[in-house]
mmCIF file of C-alpha atoms in Angstrom:
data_model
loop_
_atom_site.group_PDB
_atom_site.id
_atom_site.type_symbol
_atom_site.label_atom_id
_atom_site.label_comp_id
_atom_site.label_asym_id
_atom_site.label_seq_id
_atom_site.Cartn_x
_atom_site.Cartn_y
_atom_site.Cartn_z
ATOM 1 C CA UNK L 1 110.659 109.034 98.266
ATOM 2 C CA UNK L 2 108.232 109.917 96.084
ATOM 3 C CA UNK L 3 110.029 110.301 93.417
ATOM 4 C CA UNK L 4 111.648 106.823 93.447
ATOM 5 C CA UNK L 5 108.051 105.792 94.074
ATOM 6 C CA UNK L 6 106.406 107.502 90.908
ATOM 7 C CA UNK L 7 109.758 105.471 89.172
ATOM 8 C CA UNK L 8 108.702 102.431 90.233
ATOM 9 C CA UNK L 9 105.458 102.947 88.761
ATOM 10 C CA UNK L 10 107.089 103.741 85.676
ATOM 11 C CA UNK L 11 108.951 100.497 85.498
ATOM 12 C CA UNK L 12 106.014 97.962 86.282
ATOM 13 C CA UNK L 13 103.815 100.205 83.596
ATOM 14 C CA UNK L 14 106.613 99.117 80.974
ATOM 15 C CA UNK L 15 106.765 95.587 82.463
ATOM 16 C CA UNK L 16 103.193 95.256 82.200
ATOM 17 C CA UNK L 17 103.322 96.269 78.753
ATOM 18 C CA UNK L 18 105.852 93.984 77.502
ATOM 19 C CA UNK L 19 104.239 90.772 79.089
ATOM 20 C CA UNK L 20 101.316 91.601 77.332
ATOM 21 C CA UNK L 21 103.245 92.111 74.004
ATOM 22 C CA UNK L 22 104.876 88.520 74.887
ATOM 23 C CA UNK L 23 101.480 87.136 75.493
ATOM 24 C CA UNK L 24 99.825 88.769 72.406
ATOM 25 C CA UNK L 25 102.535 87.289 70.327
ATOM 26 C CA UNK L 26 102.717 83.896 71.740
ATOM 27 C CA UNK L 27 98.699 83.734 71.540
ATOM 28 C CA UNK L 28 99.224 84.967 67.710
ATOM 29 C CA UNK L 29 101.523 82.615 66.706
ATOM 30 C CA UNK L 30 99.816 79.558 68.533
ATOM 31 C CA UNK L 31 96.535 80.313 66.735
ATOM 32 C CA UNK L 32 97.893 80.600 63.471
ATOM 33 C CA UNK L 33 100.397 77.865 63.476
ATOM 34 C CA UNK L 34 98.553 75.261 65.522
ATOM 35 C CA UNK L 35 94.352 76.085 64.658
ATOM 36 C CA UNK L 36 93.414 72.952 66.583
ATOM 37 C CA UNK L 37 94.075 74.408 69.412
ATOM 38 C CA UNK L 38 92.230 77.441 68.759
ATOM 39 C CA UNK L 39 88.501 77.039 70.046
ATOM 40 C CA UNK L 40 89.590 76.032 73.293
ATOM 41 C CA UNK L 41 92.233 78.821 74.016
ATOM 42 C CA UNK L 42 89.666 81.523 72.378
ATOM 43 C CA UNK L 43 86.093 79.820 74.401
ATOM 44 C CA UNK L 44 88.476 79.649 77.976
ATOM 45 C CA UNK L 45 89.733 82.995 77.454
ATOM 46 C CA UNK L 46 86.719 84.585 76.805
ATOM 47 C CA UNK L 47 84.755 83.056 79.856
ATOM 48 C CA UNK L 48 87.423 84.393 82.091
ATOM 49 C CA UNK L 49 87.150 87.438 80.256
ATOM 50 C CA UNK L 50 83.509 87.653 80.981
ATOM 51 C CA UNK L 51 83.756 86.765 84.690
ATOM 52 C CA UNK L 52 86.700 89.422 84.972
ATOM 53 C CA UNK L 53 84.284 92.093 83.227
ATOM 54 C CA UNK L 54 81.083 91.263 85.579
ATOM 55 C CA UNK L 55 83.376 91.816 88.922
ATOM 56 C CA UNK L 56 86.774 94.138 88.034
ATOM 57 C CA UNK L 57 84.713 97.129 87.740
ATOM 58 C CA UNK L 58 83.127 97.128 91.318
ATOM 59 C CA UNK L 59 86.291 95.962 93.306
ATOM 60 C CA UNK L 60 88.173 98.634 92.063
ATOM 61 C CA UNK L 61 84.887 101.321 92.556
ATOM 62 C CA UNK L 62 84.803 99.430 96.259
ATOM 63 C CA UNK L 63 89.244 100.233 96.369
ATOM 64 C CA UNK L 64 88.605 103.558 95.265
ATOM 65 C CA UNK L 65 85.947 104.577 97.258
ATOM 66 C CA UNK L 66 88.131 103.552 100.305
ATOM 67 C CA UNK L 67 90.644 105.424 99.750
ATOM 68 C CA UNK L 68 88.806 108.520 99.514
ATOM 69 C CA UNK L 69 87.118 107.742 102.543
ATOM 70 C CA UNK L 70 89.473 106.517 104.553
ATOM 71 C CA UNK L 71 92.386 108.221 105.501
ATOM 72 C CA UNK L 72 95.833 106.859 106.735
ATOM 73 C CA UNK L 73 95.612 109.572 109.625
ATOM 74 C CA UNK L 74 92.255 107.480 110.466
ATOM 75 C CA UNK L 75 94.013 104.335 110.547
ATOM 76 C CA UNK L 76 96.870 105.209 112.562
ATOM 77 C CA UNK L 77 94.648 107.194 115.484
ATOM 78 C CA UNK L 78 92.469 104.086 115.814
ATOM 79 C CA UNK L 79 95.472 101.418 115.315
ATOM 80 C CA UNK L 80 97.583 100.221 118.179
ATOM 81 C CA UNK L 81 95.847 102.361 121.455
ATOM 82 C CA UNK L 82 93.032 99.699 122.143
ATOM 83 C CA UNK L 83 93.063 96.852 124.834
ATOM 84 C CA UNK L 84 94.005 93.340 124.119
ATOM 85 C CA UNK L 85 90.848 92.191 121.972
ATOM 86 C CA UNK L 86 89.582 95.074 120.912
ATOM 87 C CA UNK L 87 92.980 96.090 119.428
ATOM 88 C CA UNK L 88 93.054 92.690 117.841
ATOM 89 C CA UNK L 89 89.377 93.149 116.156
ATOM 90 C CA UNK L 90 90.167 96.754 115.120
ATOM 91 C CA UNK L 91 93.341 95.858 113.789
ATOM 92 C CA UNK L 92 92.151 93.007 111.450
ATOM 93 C CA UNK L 93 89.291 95.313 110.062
ATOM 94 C CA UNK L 94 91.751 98.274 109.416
ATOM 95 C CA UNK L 95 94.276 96.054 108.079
ATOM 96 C CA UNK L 96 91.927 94.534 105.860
ATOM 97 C CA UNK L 97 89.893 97.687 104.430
ATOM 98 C CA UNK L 98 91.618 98.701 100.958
ATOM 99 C CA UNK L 99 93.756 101.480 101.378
ATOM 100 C CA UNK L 100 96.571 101.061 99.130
ATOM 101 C CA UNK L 101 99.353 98.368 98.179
ATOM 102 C CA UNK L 102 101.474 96.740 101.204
ATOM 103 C CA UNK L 103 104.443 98.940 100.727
ATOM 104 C CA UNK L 104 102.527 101.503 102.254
ATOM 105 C CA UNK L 105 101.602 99.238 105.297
ATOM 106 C CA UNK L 106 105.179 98.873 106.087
ATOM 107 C CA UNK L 107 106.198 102.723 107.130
ATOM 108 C CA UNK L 108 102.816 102.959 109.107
ATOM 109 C CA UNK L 109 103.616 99.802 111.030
ATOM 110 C CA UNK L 110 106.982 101.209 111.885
ATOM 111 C CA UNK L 111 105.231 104.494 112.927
ATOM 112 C CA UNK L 112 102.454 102.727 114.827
ATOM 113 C CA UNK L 113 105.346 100.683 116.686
ATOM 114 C CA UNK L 114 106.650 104.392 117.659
ATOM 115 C CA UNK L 115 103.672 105.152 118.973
ATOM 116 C CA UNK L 116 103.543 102.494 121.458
ATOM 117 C CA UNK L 117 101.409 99.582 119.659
ATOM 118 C CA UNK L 118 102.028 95.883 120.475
ATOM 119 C CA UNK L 119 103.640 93.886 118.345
ATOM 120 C CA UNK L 120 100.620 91.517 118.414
ATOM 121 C CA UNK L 121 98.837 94.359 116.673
ATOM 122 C CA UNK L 122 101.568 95.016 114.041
ATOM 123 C CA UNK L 123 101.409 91.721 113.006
ATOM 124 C CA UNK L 124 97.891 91.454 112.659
ATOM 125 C CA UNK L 125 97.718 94.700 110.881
ATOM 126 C CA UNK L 126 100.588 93.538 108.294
ATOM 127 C CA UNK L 127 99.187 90.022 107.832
ATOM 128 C CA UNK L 128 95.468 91.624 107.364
ATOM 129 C CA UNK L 129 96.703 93.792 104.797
ATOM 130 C CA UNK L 130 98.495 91.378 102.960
ATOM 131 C CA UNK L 131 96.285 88.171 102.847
ATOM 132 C CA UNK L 132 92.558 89.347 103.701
ATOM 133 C CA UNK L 133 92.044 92.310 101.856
ATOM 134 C CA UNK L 134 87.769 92.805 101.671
ATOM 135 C CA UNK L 135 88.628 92.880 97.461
ATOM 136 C CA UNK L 136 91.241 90.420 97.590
ATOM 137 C CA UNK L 137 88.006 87.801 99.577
ATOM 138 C CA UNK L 138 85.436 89.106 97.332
ATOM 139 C CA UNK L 139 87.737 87.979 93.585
ATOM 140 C CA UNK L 140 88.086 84.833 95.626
ATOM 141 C CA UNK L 141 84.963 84.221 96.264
ATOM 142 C CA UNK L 142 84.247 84.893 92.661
ATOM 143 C CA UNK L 143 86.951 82.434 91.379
ATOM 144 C CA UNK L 144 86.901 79.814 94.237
ATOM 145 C CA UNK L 145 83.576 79.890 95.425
ATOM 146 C CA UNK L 146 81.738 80.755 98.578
ATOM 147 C CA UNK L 147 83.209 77.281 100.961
ATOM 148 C CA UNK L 148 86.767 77.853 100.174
ATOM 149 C CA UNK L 149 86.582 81.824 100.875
ATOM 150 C CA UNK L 150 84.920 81.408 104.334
ATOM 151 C CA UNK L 151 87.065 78.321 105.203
ATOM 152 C CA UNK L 152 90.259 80.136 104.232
ATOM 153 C CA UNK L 153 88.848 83.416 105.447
ATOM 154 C CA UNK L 154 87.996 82.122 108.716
ATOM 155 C CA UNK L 155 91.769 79.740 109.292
ATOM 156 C CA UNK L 156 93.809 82.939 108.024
ATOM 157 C CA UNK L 157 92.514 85.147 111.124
ATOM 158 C CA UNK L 158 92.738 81.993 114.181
ATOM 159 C CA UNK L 159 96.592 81.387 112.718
ATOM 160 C CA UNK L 160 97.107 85.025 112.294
ATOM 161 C CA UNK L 161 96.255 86.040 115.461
ATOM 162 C CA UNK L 162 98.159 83.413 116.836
ATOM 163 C CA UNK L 163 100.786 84.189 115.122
ATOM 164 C CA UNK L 164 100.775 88.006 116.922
ATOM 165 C CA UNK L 165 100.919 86.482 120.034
ATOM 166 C CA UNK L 166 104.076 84.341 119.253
ATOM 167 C CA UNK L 167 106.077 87.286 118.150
ATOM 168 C CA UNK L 168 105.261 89.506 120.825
ATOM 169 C CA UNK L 169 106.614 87.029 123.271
ATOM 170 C CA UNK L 170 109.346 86.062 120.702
ATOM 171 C CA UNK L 171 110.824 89.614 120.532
ATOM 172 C CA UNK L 172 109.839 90.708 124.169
ATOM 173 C CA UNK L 173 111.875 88.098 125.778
ATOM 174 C CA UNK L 174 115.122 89.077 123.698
ATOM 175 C CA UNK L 175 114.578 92.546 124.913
ATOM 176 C CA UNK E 1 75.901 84.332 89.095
ATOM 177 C CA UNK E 2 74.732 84.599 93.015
ATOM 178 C CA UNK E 3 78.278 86.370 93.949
ATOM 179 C CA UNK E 4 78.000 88.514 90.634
ATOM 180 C CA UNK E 5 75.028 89.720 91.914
ATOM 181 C CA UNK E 6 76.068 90.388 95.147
ATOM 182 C CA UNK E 7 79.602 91.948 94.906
ATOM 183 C CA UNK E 8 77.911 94.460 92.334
ATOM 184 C CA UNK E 9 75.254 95.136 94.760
ATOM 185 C CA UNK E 10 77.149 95.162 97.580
ATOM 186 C CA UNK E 11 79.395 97.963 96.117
ATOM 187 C CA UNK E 12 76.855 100.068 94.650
ATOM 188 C CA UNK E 13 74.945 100.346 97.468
ATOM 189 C CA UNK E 14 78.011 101.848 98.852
ATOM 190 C CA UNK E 15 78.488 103.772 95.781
ATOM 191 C CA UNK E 16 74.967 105.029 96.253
ATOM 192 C CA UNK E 17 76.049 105.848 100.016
ATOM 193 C CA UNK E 18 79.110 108.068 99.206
ATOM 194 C CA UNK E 19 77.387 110.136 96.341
ATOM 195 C CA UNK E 20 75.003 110.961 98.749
ATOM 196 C CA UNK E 21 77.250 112.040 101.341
ATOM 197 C CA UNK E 22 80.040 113.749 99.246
ATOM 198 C CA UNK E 23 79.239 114.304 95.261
ATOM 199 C CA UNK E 24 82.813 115.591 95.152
ATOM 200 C CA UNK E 25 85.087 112.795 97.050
ATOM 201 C CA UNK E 26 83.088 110.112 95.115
ATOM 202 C CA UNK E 27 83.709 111.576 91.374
ATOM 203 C CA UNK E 28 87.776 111.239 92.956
ATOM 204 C CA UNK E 29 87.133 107.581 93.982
ATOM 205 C CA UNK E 30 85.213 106.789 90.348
ATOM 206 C CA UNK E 31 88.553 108.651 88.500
ATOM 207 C CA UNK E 32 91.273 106.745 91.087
ATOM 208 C CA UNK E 33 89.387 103.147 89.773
ATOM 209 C CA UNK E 34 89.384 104.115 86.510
ATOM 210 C CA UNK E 35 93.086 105.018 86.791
ATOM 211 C CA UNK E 36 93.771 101.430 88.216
ATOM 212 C CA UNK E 37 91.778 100.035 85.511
ATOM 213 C CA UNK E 38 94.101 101.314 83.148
ATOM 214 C CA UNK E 39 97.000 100.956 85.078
ATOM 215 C CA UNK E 40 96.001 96.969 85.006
ATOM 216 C CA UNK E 41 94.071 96.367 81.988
ATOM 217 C CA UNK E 42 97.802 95.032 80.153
ATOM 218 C CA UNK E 43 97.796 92.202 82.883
ATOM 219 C CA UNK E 44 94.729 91.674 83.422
ATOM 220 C CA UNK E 45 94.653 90.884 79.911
ATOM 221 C CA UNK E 46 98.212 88.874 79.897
ATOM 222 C CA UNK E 47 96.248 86.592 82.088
ATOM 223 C CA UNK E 48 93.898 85.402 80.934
ATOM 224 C CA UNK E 49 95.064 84.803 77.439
ATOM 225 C CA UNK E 50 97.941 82.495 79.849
ATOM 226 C CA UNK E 51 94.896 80.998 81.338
ATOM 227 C CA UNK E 52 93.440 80.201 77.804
ATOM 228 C CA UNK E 53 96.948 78.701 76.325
ATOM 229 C CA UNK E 54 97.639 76.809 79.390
ATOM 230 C CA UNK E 55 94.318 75.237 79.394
ATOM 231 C CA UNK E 56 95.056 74.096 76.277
ATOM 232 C CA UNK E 57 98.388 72.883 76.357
ATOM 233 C CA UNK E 58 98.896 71.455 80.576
ATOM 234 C CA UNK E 59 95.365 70.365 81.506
ATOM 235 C CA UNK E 60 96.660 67.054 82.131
ATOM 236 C CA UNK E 61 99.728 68.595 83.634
ATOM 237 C CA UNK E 62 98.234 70.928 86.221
ATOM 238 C CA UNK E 63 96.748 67.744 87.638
ATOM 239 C CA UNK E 64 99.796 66.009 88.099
ATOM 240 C CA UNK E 65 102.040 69.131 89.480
ATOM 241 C CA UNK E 66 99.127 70.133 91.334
ATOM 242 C CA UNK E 67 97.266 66.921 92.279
ATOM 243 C CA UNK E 68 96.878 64.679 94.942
ATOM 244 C CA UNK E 69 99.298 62.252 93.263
ATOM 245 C CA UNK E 70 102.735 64.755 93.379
ATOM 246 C CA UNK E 71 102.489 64.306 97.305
ATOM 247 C CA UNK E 72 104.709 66.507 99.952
ATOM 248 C CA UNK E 73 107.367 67.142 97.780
ATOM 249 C CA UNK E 74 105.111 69.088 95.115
ATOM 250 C CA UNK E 75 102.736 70.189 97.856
ATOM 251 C CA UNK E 76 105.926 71.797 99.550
ATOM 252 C CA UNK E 77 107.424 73.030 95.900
ATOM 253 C CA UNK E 78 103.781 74.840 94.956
ATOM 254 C CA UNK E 79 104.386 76.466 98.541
ATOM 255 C CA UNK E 80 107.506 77.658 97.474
ATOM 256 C CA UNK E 81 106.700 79.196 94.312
ATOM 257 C CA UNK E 82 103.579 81.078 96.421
ATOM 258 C CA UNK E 83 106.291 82.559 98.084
ATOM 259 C CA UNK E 84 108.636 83.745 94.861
ATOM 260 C CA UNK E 85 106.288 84.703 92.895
ATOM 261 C CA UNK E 86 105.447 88.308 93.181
ATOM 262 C CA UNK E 87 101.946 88.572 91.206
ATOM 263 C CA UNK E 88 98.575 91.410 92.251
ATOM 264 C CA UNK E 89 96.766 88.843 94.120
ATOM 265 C CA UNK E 90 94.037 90.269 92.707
ATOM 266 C CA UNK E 91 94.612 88.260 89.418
ATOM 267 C CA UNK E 92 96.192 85.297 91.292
ATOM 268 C CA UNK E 93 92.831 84.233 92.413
ATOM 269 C CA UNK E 94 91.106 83.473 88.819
ATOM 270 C CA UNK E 95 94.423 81.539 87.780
ATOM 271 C CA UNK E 96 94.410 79.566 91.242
ATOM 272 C CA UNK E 97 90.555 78.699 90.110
ATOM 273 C CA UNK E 98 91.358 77.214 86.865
ATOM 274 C CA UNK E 99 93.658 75.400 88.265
ATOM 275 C CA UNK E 100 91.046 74.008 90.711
ATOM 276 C CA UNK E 101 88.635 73.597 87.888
ATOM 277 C CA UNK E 102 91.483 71.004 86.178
ATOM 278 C CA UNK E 103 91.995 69.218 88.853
ATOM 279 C CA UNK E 104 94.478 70.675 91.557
ATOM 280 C CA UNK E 105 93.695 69.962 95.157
ATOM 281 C CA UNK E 106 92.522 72.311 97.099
ATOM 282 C CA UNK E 107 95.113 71.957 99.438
ATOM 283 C CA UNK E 108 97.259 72.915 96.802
ATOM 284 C CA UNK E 109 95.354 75.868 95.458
ATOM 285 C CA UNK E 110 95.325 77.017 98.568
ATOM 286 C CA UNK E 111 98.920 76.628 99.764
ATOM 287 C CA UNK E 112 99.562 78.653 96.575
ATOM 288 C CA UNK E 113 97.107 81.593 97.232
ATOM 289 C CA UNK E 114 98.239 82.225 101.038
ATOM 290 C CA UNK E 115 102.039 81.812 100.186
ATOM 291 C CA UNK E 116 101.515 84.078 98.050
ATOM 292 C CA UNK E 117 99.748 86.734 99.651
ATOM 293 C CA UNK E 118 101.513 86.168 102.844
ATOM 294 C CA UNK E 119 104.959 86.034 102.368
ATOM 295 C CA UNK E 120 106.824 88.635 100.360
ATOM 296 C CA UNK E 121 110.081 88.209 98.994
ATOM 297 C CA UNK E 122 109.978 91.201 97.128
ATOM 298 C CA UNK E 123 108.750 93.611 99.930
ATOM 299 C CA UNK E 124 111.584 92.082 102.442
ATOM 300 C CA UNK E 125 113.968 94.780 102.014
ATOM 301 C CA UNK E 126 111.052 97.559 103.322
ATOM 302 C CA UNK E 127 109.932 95.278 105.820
ATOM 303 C CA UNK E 128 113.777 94.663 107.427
ATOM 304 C CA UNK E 129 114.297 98.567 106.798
ATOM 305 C CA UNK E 130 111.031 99.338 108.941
ATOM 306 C CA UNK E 131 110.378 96.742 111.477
ATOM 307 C CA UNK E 132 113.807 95.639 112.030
ATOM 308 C CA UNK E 133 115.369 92.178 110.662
ATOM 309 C CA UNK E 134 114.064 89.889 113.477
ATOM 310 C CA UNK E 135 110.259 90.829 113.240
ATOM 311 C CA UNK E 136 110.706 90.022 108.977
ATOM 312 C CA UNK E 137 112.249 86.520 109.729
ATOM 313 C CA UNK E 138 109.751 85.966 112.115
ATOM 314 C CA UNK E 139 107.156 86.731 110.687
ATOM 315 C CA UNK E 140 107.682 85.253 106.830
ATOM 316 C CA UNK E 141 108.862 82.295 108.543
ATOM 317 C CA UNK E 142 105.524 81.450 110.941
ATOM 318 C CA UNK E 143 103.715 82.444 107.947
ATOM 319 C CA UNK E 144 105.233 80.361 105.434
ATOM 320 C CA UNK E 145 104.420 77.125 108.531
ATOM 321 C CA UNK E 146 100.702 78.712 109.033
ATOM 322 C CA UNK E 147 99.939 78.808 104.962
ATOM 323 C CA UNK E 148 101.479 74.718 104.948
ATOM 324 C CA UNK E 149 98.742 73.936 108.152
ATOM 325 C CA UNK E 150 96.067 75.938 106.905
ATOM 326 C CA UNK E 151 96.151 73.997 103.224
ATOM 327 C CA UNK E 152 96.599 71.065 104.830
ATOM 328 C CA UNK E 153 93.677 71.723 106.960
ATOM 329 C CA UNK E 154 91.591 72.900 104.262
ATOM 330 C CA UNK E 155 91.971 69.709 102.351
ATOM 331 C CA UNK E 156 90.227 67.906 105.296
ATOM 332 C CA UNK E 157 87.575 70.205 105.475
ATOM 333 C CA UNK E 158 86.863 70.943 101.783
#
């Protein structure tokens, strides 16, 4: 498991790589052969650059400094034993603390299921860790700007939490 | 400049927090960042020299595949792509910004963004394997309706 894991790593490290050889060489060659269009590439990519340089560094002190903190043996004792709204609440904010990439989420949601938790709270927990990570909300608000965050912020957890309810009832009829 | 200001604080007040607690456990959190710096520095980088060529080349385009004007049909296709495309939605947000700076709607932008974070085609397989291949259908599905009603809804609001 982890091996395969450390694997995959490998691969997206190369694939990384050779995008940004492709984009290098693209950029390169678009510069040199066609100089009108230089100031504009050069002036947009450098004010993304310095937006990217004024946030990157904290998010990913704030991702790191979760998951030193935070343990997936925390997550899974408070996941998935709580009553109806409380489990809800608790399950957004541990879904949506930073505590590693989404293919992680998956085996603990499967465990958490074992354990007894509704599927309400599965859902929530999955959804939370996919689309309202805290870093994920604070590069949007960056990027998008403080109304769209909180508009999109505050939609994504009403629909989500609908959407727990649904499948409960969805998969507890068939059984 | 106001959210600069306040991410950076935010986290180093926290920063602050943790050395004070544990000198050890924070020096591991500083080295695990600075590992996923380097781990995506290549893309980071990747996109935004994209952003810079594509400003220069589609500006006019993003409008039209992204605008008001390519109605359900592109609305529905940009939906689509959200939920294809497997990027760090980390670096999906400042690319979903410039296209909202050239003129994409914002229900658009946003169908995009929560697609993409929402649905994933790429972690199906894991999600089938642990949670069985009802809950995955189910939940990818309602998703991909919730991200449709959510943009729409945002485009009324915003």
């Amino acid at each position: 498991m982890k091996n395969t894991m450390m694997q995959k790593n490998k691969k997206n490290g190369k694939k990384s790589f050779i995008l940004l050889g492709l984009t290098l060489i693209t950029t390169i060659l678009i510069l040199m052969l066609m100089p009108e269009k230089s100031p504009e590439i050069i002036e947009t990519s450098l004010s993304y650059f310095k937006q990217m340089a004024l946030i990157f560094p904290a998010i990913l002190i704030l991702m790191g400094l979760f998951t030193v903190w935070v343990s997936k043996e925390f997550v899974m004792t408070h996941l998935g034993e709580n009553s109806a709204l409380k489990g809800i609440v608790v399950a957004f904010f541990l879904g949506a603390i930073p505590t590693g990439p989404i293919f992680v989420a998956f085996p603990m949601a499967q465990a958490l299921r074992k354990k007894g938790a509704s599927y309400t709270n599965i859902v929530i927990f999955l959804s939370a860790w996919a689309c309202i990570k805290i870093p994920q909300e604070l590069i949007e608000l960056q990027f998008l700007g403080a109304k769209f965050m909180l508009a999109r912020l505050g939609m994504t957890i009403v629909f989500i939490t609908i959407m727990g309810v649904v499948i409960n009832k969805l998969l507890k009829n068939e059984k | 400049m106001k959210n600069i200001i306040f991410i950076n604080g935010l986290v180093l007040i926290l920063l602050i927090f943790s050395l004070i607690k544990d000198r050890q456990k924070t020096k591991k959190s500083l080295l695990i960042a600075l590992k996923s710096l380097g781990k995506m520095a290549p893309t980071i980088i990747s996109i935004i020299l994209l952003i810079g060529i594509m400003y220069a080349f589609f500006i006019d385009k993003i409008a039209i595949l992204f605008g008001q004007e390519s109605g359900i049909l592109g609305f529905i296709s940009i939906a689509l792509l959200g939920s294809i495309v497997h990027m760090p939605a980390l670096l999906a947000f400042p690319l979903a910004g410039s296209f909202l700076d050239k003129g994409a709607s914002i229900s658009s932008v946003a169908a995009f963004i929560t697609t993409l974070t929402m649905i994933g085609i790429v972690t199906l397989p894991l999600e089938i394997k642990t949670m069985g291949k009802k809950f995955a259908i189910y939940r990818n599905g309602i998703s991909f309706v919730i991200a449709l009603v959510i943009a729409v809804l945002m485009g009324v609001i915003l």
